[in-house]
Amino acid sequence: MLTMISRIEEVAKSVDQRQVECFLTEINRAERIFVLGAGRSGFVAKSFGMRLMHLGMIAYVVGETVTPAFHKGDTLVAFSGSGKTKSVLEACQTTQQIGGTICLITGTRSSPMADLATCVVHLQTDEESVHTGSDHFDLRQLKGEHRSMSQPSTPLGTLFETSAMIFADSIVSALIELKNCSIDDIIHRYSNMQ
Amino acid sequence: MLTMISRIEEVAKSVDQRQVECFLTEINRAERIFVLGAGRSGFVAKSFGMRLMHLGMIAYVVGETVTPAFHKGDTLVAFSGSGKTKSVLEACQTTQQIGGTICLITGTRSSPMADLATCVVHLQTDEESVHTGSDHFDLRQLKGEHRSMSQPSTPLGTLFETSAMIFADSIVSALIELKNCSIDDIIHRYSNMQ
Amino acid sequence: MLTMISRIEEVAKSVDQRQVECFLTEINRAERIFVLGAGRSGFVAKSFGMRLMHLGMIAYVVGETVTPAFHKGDTLVAFSGSGKTKSVLEACQTTQQIGGTICLITGTRSSPMADLATCVVHLQTDEESVHTGSDHFDLRQLKGEHRSMSQPSTPLGTLFETSAMIFADSIVSALIELKNCSIDDIIHRYSNMQ
Amino acid sequence: MLTMISRIEEVAKSVDQRQVECFLTEINRAERIFVLGAGRSGFVAKSFGMRLMHLGMIAYVVGETVTPAFHKGDTLVAFSGSGKTKSVLEACQTTQQIGGTICLITGTRSSPMADLATCVVHLQTDEESVHTGSDHFDLRQLKGEHRSMSQPSTPLGTLFETSAMIFADSIVSALIELKNCSIDDIIHRYSNMQ
């Protein structure tokens, strides 16, 4: 667990604060936010969407039952390690056509999604994969085959999803301050039916 | 397929129109509607919730990501063949404690949920099970062991879910008239991201 | 409700029995079945998938958490009224590339999905839409604007999903006979955790 | 983000290695694993369940469509910060009655779930809440009101879910080694339909 955390710490330290500011500004002023991710990134997206609802924001998960149509002026928050997952990329393309804002949290510097996004937060979890072209960097991470000169072999879990989850939670903390949310109001929105 | 339809037709003919009126009135005046069902009834509940969203109503599925807390004055629409499925019953109890309205679509005349509900629509899909006490009437239906004097053995699918789906769609039709919904507005709400 | 049922009955009567036989044969011999549909058709797909699991078959819902990769020899059961819903069509294309079998339940005679499918069950819920080219036939159905010479205006719910649900249940009944499933075994598989 | 990571690191350091060993042993020898959590913990549970499937293990998410009945000998992995979330607690009780194994990942030392579990991994994210009795420790965390003598106020995201996700990933890494999983086999199981 400690090896993973140390690796996540490196990721956190390398985040470009201007990207964080851009993301926070967009989320703070968004009227309706649609979150999306595929696979495990989808669970991170849902975790973030649930918190936005707790803060009193209007948030939807793409693909859930009562999610309405995405309209001009809406904001899509996409989580994608590779920046090219097909279903998420298509949603980004739709967003652009409709005239929405795309905020991307990704593990890859350059990607089709990054090209479309208004705002990109790059979590540097992928240096090696850029060189090898592997689409399955996280597998090597899982297996602990992640190596670099400055750092011995480390048995990692999937770095992108975990880093993205912590990043998203830090945004939630910042939004609570920015919007001056009351704890009582937040509690009042917690699901009381499960 | 025709045997099932004939059986659903019998169910439809036996529905008490005062129950339908009560249900329609409650749904029409509800401000926020939470839908719920377990297993296959849950999919019927979601189908209904999605249509309510299409009509511009505020609808949530209990258990989905951005579903907020249920508050006093909210309406729960529960689908339960037996009227006693644990998780759904607990949600009904919570609803009552909070001061919400419970609308129940059920296949059983008397049940713990029916005792709590403001409004019950009884789809008569269960005559025999009342006598046998079986909690698994739908299995006999599936296997075609459903028998009565007036009717030979018929290989049925689960009667309650299908009848409930058709009933819910008929309510949607009625709501479109009552609320004078515009087709263009409905189209405008269809999910455009999948 | 009765108007809808009468319309579903017409659909049932017009189903081509050779198509039903083909579908039943494919499902009966399938080793792993993946079900898929978008929107409300997705709930019908899940209802069917759940029943297959109850019968002891290996079934998965595309997009759920533990659904594994689709491999050569696997069977995809797609539910699509229009036969061209993007996400479902892409899954059909993937299935074809991998060497899987596609079984399509659809409301449209000719479609991109029908071109790819090994086996198509056409539920005739769409005559007018073929002529008008409308992609939103179900909206007119909902509003009751479905008209034909032989039939006055009828306030319908969405005909395809409901017909597909009843069709799928009739397949389940047939499978129970074909596989000679024991009721006790089926009960034994019912979820006991919700 | 760094403050959160530093707090997660403290949690990681305080984990009892015997608890980790117990958990790893149970998961490694389990034949069928059912994962469960409510709210955001549910997404962590699903993330873990998906990885188990990738490793070739038989894993189910409680509440998803094709999840079969839980039987004697099966293993439940429950994620619950408080150890008393109603729906999860009920699943633990059912598990015990059936004769299954309960593995709990929790943020609270003593709880109704901990009393039932064969194996508890306590992530120490809750010291203060024990004293205040608050069921909403994570809200204070979110707001940054988490204080202790040795540590200034820190704006945290929800510590339990994030720590649990990293813990679960570290278990996945260990399982890959224990089971000597081949990367090719893992890739072969990745969903190829979304």
PDB file of N, CA, C and O in Angstrom, chain D residues 35-45 76-90 92 102-114 120-123 125-126 135 158 160-161 164:
ATOM      1  N   VAL D  35     -19.034  -8.952  -3.867  1.00  0.00           N
ATOM      2  CA  VAL D  35     -18.599  -7.687  -3.283  1.00  0.00           C
ATOM      3  C   VAL D  35     -19.803  -6.774  -3.081  1.00  0.00           C
ATOM      4  O   VAL D  35     -20.789  -6.848  -3.807  1.00  0.00           O
ATOM      5  N   LEU D  36     -19.692  -5.909  -2.080  1.00  0.00           N
ATOM      6  CA  LEU D  36     -20.821  -5.052  -1.723  1.00  0.00           C
ATOM      7  C   LEU D  36     -20.348  -3.829  -0.950  1.00  0.00           C
ATOM      8  O   LEU D  36     -19.433  -3.901  -0.135  1.00  0.00           O
ATOM      9  N   GLY D  37     -21.028  -2.729  -1.196  1.00  0.00           N
ATOM     10  CA  GLY D  37     -20.810  -1.504  -0.438  1.00  0.00           C
ATOM     11  C   GLY D  37     -21.943  -0.558  -0.778  1.00  0.00           C
ATOM     12  O   GLY D  37     -22.584  -0.712  -1.824  1.00  0.00           O
ATOM     13  N   ALA D  38     -22.208   0.417   0.081  1.00  0.00           N
ATOM     14  CA  ALA D  38     -23.272   1.379  -0.194  1.00  0.00           C
ATOM     15  C   ALA D  38     -22.640   2.703  -0.606  1.00  0.00           C
ATOM     16  O   ALA D  38     -21.540   3.044  -0.176  1.00  0.00           O
ATOM     17  N   GLY D  39     -23.315   3.439  -1.443  1.00  0.00           N
ATOM     18  CA  GLY D  39     -22.837   4.752  -1.845  1.00  0.00           C
ATOM     19  C   GLY D  39     -21.457   4.681  -2.471  1.00  0.00           C
ATOM     20  O   GLY D  39     -21.188   3.809  -3.309  1.00  0.00           O
ATOM     21  N   ARG D  40     -20.557   5.575  -2.076  1.00  0.00           N
ATOM     22  CA  ARG D  40     -19.232   5.613  -2.666  1.00  0.00           C
ATOM     23  C   ARG D  40     -18.417   4.365  -2.344  1.00  0.00           C
ATOM     24  O   ARG D  40     -17.593   3.925  -3.150  1.00  0.00           O
ATOM     25  N   SER D  41     -18.657   3.767  -1.205  1.00  0.00           N
ATOM     26  CA  SER D  41     -17.982   2.504  -0.897  1.00  0.00           C
ATOM     27  C   SER D  41     -18.408   1.415  -1.883  1.00  0.00           C
ATOM     28  O   SER D  41     -17.654   0.481  -2.146  1.00  0.00           O
ATOM     29  N   GLY D  42     -19.602   1.550  -2.405  1.00  0.00           N
ATOM     30  CA  GLY D  42     -20.070   0.602  -3.409  1.00  0.00           C
ATOM     31  C   GLY D  42     -19.244   0.669  -4.683  1.00  0.00           C
ATOM     32  O   GLY D  42     -18.983  -0.340  -5.333  1.00  0.00           O
ATOM     33  N   PHE D  43     -18.803   1.879  -5.033  1.00  0.00           N
ATOM     34  CA  PHE D  43     -17.973   2.008  -6.239  1.00  0.00           C
ATOM     35  C   PHE D  43     -16.597   1.394  -6.010  1.00  0.00           C
ATOM     36  O   PHE D  43     -16.006   0.818  -6.918  1.00  0.00           O
ATOM     37  N   VAL D  44     -16.091   1.509  -4.794  1.00  0.00           N
ATOM     38  CA  VAL D  44     -14.816   0.878  -4.472  1.00  0.00           C
ATOM     39  C   VAL D  44     -14.985  -0.651  -4.550  1.00  0.00           C
ATOM     40  O   VAL D  44     -14.138  -1.354  -5.114  1.00  0.00           O
ATOM     41  N   ALA D  45     -16.099  -1.136  -4.039  1.00  0.00           N
ATOM     42  CA  ALA D  45     -16.386  -2.576  -4.098  1.00  0.00           C
ATOM     43  C   ALA D  45     -16.430  -3.055  -5.550  1.00  0.00           C
ATOM     44  O   ALA D  45     -15.865  -4.094  -5.898  1.00  0.00           O
ATOM     45  N   LEU D  76     -18.284 -13.107   1.097  1.00  0.00           N
ATOM     46  CA  LEU D  76     -18.750 -11.732   0.910  1.00  0.00           C
ATOM     47  C   LEU D  76     -17.643 -10.771   1.309  1.00  0.00           C
ATOM     48  O   LEU D  76     -17.104 -10.876   2.414  1.00  0.00           O
ATOM     49  N   VAL D  77     -17.300  -9.853   0.405  1.00  0.00           N
ATOM     50  CA  VAL D  77     -16.369  -8.783   0.759  1.00  0.00           C
ATOM     51  C   VAL D  77     -17.177  -7.503   0.877  1.00  0.00           C
ATOM     52  O   VAL D  77     -17.707  -6.991  -0.111  1.00  0.00           O
ATOM     53  N   ALA D  78     -17.308  -7.025   2.114  1.00  0.00           N
ATOM     54  CA  ALA D  78     -18.117  -5.832   2.379  1.00  0.00           C
ATOM     55  C   ALA D  78     -17.217  -4.639   2.657  1.00  0.00           C
ATOM     56  O   ALA D  78     -16.257  -4.749   3.421  1.00  0.00           O
ATOM     57  N   PHE D  79     -17.527  -3.511   2.024  1.00  0.00           N
ATOM     58  CA  PHE D  79     -16.826  -2.254   2.287  1.00  0.00           C
ATOM     59  C   PHE D  79     -17.802  -1.336   3.032  1.00  0.00           C
ATOM     60  O   PHE D  79     -18.853  -0.983   2.495  1.00  0.00           O
ATOM     61  N   SER D  80     -17.449  -0.966   4.245  1.00  0.00           N
ATOM     62  CA  SER D  80     -18.319  -0.061   5.003  1.00  0.00           C
ATOM     63  C   SER D  80     -17.507   0.738   6.006  1.00  0.00           C
ATOM     64  O   SER D  80     -16.928   0.173   6.939  1.00  0.00           O
ATOM     65  N   GLY D  81     -17.465   2.038   5.814  1.00  0.00           N
ATOM     66  CA  GLY D  81     -16.725   2.906   6.726  1.00  0.00           C
ATOM     67  C   GLY D  81     -17.213   2.772   8.157  1.00  0.00           C
ATOM     68  O   GLY D  81     -16.431   2.556   9.078  1.00  0.00           O
ATOM     69  N   SER D  82     -18.507   2.855   8.340  1.00  0.00           N
ATOM     70  CA  SER D  82     -19.083   2.838   9.687  1.00  0.00           C
ATOM     71  C   SER D  82     -19.263   1.429  10.232  1.00  0.00           C
ATOM     72  O   SER D  82     -19.386   1.230  11.437  1.00  0.00           O
ATOM     73  N   GLY D  83     -19.337   0.428   9.328  1.00  0.00           N
ATOM     74  CA  GLY D  83     -19.583  -0.940   9.775  1.00  0.00           C
ATOM     75  C   GLY D  83     -21.025  -1.175  10.194  1.00  0.00           C
ATOM     76  O   GLY D  83     -21.344  -2.217  10.769  1.00  0.00           O
ATOM     77  N   LYS D  84     -21.898  -0.240   9.876  1.00  0.00           N
ATOM     78  CA  LYS D  84     -23.299  -0.438  10.284  1.00  0.00           C
ATOM     79  C   LYS D  84     -24.323   0.000   9.249  1.00  0.00           C
ATOM     80  O   LYS D  84     -25.519   0.036   9.558  1.00  0.00           O
ATOM     81  N   THR D  85     -23.875   0.304   8.037  1.00  0.00           N
ATOM     82  CA  THR D  85     -24.822   0.673   6.978  1.00  0.00           C
ATOM     83  C   THR D  85     -25.850  -0.444   6.814  1.00  0.00           C
ATOM     84  O   THR D  85     -25.492  -1.610   6.638  1.00  0.00           O
ATOM     85  N   LYS D  86     -27.110  -0.070   6.861  1.00  0.00           N
ATOM     86  CA  LYS D  86     -28.196  -1.042   6.985  1.00  0.00           C
ATOM     87  C   LYS D  86     -28.176  -2.142   5.907  1.00  0.00           C
ATOM     88  O   LYS D  86     -28.169  -3.331   6.220  1.00  0.00           O
ATOM     89  N   SER D  87     -28.166  -1.736   4.637  1.00  0.00           N
ATOM     90  CA  SER D  87     -28.275  -2.732   3.568  1.00  0.00           C
ATOM     91  C   SER D  87     -27.075  -3.682   3.578  1.00  0.00           C
ATOM     92  O   SER D  87     -27.213  -4.878   3.308  1.00  0.00           O
ATOM     93  N   VAL D  88     -25.910  -3.151   3.897  1.00  0.00           N
ATOM     94  CA  VAL D  88     -24.710  -3.984   3.910  1.00  0.00           C
ATOM     95  C   VAL D  88     -24.720  -4.905   5.132  1.00  0.00           C
ATOM     96  O   VAL D  88     -24.361  -6.089   5.048  1.00  0.00           O
ATOM     97  N   LEU D  89     -25.173  -4.360   6.249  1.00  0.00           N
ATOM     98  CA  LEU D  89     -25.267  -5.172   7.465  1.00  0.00           C
ATOM     99  C   LEU D  89     -26.223  -6.349   7.255  1.00  0.00           C
ATOM    100  O   LEU D  89     -25.939  -7.480   7.661  1.00  0.00           O
ATOM    101  N   GLU D  90     -27.345  -6.075   6.591  1.00  0.00           N
ATOM    102  CA  GLU D  90     -28.301  -7.153   6.332  1.00  0.00           C
ATOM    103  C   GLU D  90     -27.682  -8.245   5.452  1.00  0.00           C
ATOM    104  O   GLU D  90     -27.929  -9.435   5.662  1.00  0.00           O
ATOM    105  N   CYS D  92     -24.567  -9.005   5.438  1.00  0.00           N
ATOM    106  CA  CYS D  92     -23.642  -9.741   6.314  1.00  0.00           C
ATOM    107  C   CYS D  92     -24.412 -10.743   7.165  1.00  0.00           C
ATOM    108  O   CYS D  92     -23.966 -11.888   7.361  1.00  0.00           O
ATOM    109  N   ILE D 102     -17.382 -13.780   5.751  1.00  0.00           N
ATOM    110  CA  ILE D 102     -17.465 -12.329   5.609  1.00  0.00           C
ATOM    111  C   ILE D 102     -16.085 -11.713   5.789  1.00  0.00           C
ATOM    112  O   ILE D 102     -15.438 -11.917   6.814  1.00  0.00           O
ATOM    113  N   CYS D 103     -15.647 -10.972   4.768  1.00  0.00           N
ATOM    114  CA  CYS D 103     -14.421 -10.189   4.882  1.00  0.00           C
ATOM    115  C   CYS D 103     -14.824  -8.722   4.853  1.00  0.00           C
ATOM    116  O   CYS D 103     -15.447  -8.270   3.896  1.00  0.00           O
ATOM    117  N   LEU D 104     -14.472  -8.006   5.887  1.00  0.00           N
ATOM    118  CA  LEU D 104     -14.917  -6.621   6.020  1.00  0.00           C
ATOM    119  C   LEU D 104     -13.746  -5.660   5.900  1.00  0.00           C
ATOM    120  O   LEU D 104     -12.731  -5.825   6.577  1.00  0.00           O
ATOM    121  N   ILE D 105     -13.914  -4.654   5.056  1.00  0.00           N
ATOM    122  CA  ILE D 105     -12.974  -3.533   5.037  1.00  0.00           C
ATOM    123  C   ILE D 105     -13.741  -2.361   5.611  1.00  0.00           C
ATOM    124  O   ILE D 105     -14.767  -1.945   5.070  1.00  0.00           O
ATOM    125  N   THR D 106     -13.250  -1.822   6.714  1.00  0.00           N
ATOM    126  CA  THR D 106     -14.022  -0.829   7.451  1.00  0.00           C
ATOM    127  C   THR D 106     -13.132   0.281   8.009  1.00  0.00           C
ATOM    128  O   THR D 106     -11.916   0.120   8.092  1.00  0.00           O
ATOM    129  N   GLY D 107     -13.778   1.366   8.393  1.00  0.00           N
ATOM    130  CA  GLY D 107     -13.046   2.473   8.991  1.00  0.00           C
ATOM    131  C   GLY D 107     -13.265   2.560  10.491  1.00  0.00           C
ATOM    132  O   GLY D 107     -12.783   3.486  11.139  1.00  0.00           O
ATOM    133  N   THR D 108     -13.975   1.587  11.040  1.00  0.00           N
ATOM    134  CA  THR D 108     -14.373   1.653  12.448  1.00  0.00           C
ATOM    135  C   THR D 108     -13.974   0.373  13.167  1.00  0.00           C
ATOM    136  O   THR D 108     -14.215  -0.726  12.668  1.00  0.00           O
ATOM    137  N   ARG D 109     -13.357   0.529  14.341  1.00  0.00           N
ATOM    138  CA  ARG D 109     -12.809  -0.642  15.018  1.00  0.00           C
ATOM    139  C   ARG D 109     -13.906  -1.619  15.445  1.00  0.00           C
ATOM    140  O   ARG D 109     -13.815  -2.807  15.177  1.00  0.00           O
ATOM    141  N   SER D 110     -14.933  -1.114  16.078  1.00  0.00           N
ATOM    142  CA  SER D 110     -15.998  -1.978  16.581  1.00  0.00           C
ATOM    143  C   SER D 110     -17.304  -1.621  15.894  1.00  0.00           C
ATOM    144  O   SER D 110     -17.659  -0.444  15.817  1.00  0.00           O
ATOM    145  N   SER D 111     -17.994  -2.632  15.420  1.00  0.00           N
ATOM    146  CA  SER D 111     -19.243  -2.372  14.712  1.00  0.00           C
ATOM    147  C   SER D 111     -20.025  -3.667  14.602  1.00  0.00           C
ATOM    148  O   SER D 111     -19.468  -4.758  14.778  1.00  0.00           O
ATOM    149  N   PRO D 112     -21.317  -3.578  14.305  1.00  0.00           N
ATOM    150  CA  PRO D 112     -22.115  -4.799  14.105  1.00  0.00           C
ATOM    151  C   PRO D 112     -21.524  -5.694  13.017  1.00  0.00           C
ATOM    152  O   PRO D 112     -21.504  -6.916  13.149  1.00  0.00           O
ATOM    153  N   MET D 113     -21.008  -5.105  11.943  1.00  0.00           N
ATOM    154  CA  MET D 113     -20.413  -5.925  10.883  1.00  0.00           C
ATOM    155  C   MET D 113     -19.132  -6.592  11.358  1.00  0.00           C
ATOM    156  O   MET D 113     -18.887  -7.761  11.033  1.00  0.00           O
ATOM    157  N   ALA D 114     -18.317  -5.847  12.109  1.00  0.00           N
ATOM    158  CA  ALA D 114     -17.063  -6.412  12.601  1.00  0.00           C
ATOM    159  C   ALA D 114     -17.345  -7.619  13.483  1.00  0.00           C
ATOM    160  O   ALA D 114     -16.584  -8.596  13.483  1.00  0.00           O
ATOM    161  N   VAL D 120     -11.405  -8.949   9.435  1.00  0.00           N
ATOM    162  CA  VAL D 120     -11.662  -7.509   9.393  1.00  0.00           C
ATOM    163  C   VAL D 120     -10.377  -6.770   9.054  1.00  0.00           C
ATOM    164  O   VAL D 120      -9.349  -7.018   9.688  1.00  0.00           O
ATOM    165  N   VAL D 121     -10.423  -5.890   8.088  1.00  0.00           N
ATOM    166  CA  VAL D 121      -9.301  -4.977   7.855  1.00  0.00           C
ATOM    167  C   VAL D 121      -9.757  -3.595   8.288  1.00  0.00           C
ATOM    168  O   VAL D 121     -10.687  -3.019   7.719  1.00  0.00           O
ATOM    169  N   HIS D 122      -9.109  -3.114   9.349  1.00  0.00           N
ATOM    170  CA  HIS D 122      -9.487  -1.814   9.893  1.00  0.00           C
ATOM    171  C   HIS D 122      -8.552  -0.726   9.358  1.00  0.00           C
ATOM    172  O   HIS D 122      -7.363  -0.725   9.659  1.00  0.00           O
ATOM    173  N   LEU D 123      -9.115   0.165   8.557  1.00  0.00           N
ATOM    174  CA  LEU D 123      -8.364   1.316   8.064  1.00  0.00           C
ATOM    175  C   LEU D 123      -8.677   2.464   9.017  1.00  0.00           C
ATOM    176  O   LEU D 123      -9.826   2.892   9.128  1.00  0.00           O
ATOM    177  N   THR D 125      -9.397   5.482   9.882  1.00  0.00           N
ATOM    178  CA  THR D 125      -9.770   6.769   9.298  1.00  0.00           C
ATOM    179  C   THR D 125     -10.795   7.492  10.158  1.00  0.00           C
ATOM    180  O   THR D 125     -11.381   8.468   9.747  1.00  0.00           O
ATOM    181  N   ASP D 126     -10.951   7.020  11.375  1.00  0.00           N
ATOM    182  CA  ASP D 126     -12.148   7.442  12.115  1.00  0.00           C
ATOM    183  C   ASP D 126     -11.936   7.804  13.569  1.00  0.00           C
ATOM    184  O   ASP D 126     -12.907   7.865  14.326  1.00  0.00           O
ATOM    185  N   ASP D 135     -22.058   9.987  12.776  1.00  0.00           N
ATOM    186  CA  ASP D 135     -22.179   9.049  11.673  1.00  0.00           C
ATOM    187  C   ASP D 135     -21.716   9.725  10.384  1.00  0.00           C
ATOM    188  O   ASP D 135     -21.744   9.142   9.325  1.00  0.00           O
ATOM    189  N   THR D 158     -12.949  12.233   1.256  1.00  0.00           N
ATOM    190  CA  THR D 158     -13.375  11.163   2.134  1.00  0.00           C
ATOM    191  C   THR D 158     -12.282  10.123   2.211  1.00  0.00           C
ATOM    192  O   THR D 158     -11.953   9.443   1.247  1.00  0.00           O
ATOM    193  N   PHE D 160     -11.970   7.267   3.977  1.00  0.00           N
ATOM    194  CA  PHE D 160     -12.198   5.822   3.970  1.00  0.00           C
ATOM    195  C   PHE D 160     -12.248   5.245   2.561  1.00  0.00           C
ATOM    196  O   PHE D 160     -11.547   4.278   2.262  1.00  0.00           O
ATOM    197  N   GLU D 161     -13.066   5.816   1.707  1.00  0.00           N
ATOM    198  CA  GLU D 161     -13.207   5.246   0.364  1.00  0.00           C
ATOM    199  C   GLU D 161     -11.869   5.214  -0.370  1.00  0.00           C
ATOM    200  O   GLU D 161     -11.525   4.229  -1.024  1.00  0.00           O
ATOM    201  N   ALA D 164      -9.570   2.696   1.132  1.00  0.00           N
ATOM    202  CA  ALA D 164     -10.058   1.355   0.815  1.00  0.00           C
ATOM    203  C   ALA D 164      -9.736   0.977  -0.624  1.00  0.00           C
ATOM    204  O   ALA D 164      -9.393  -0.171  -0.926  1.00  0.00           O
TER     205      ALA D 164
END
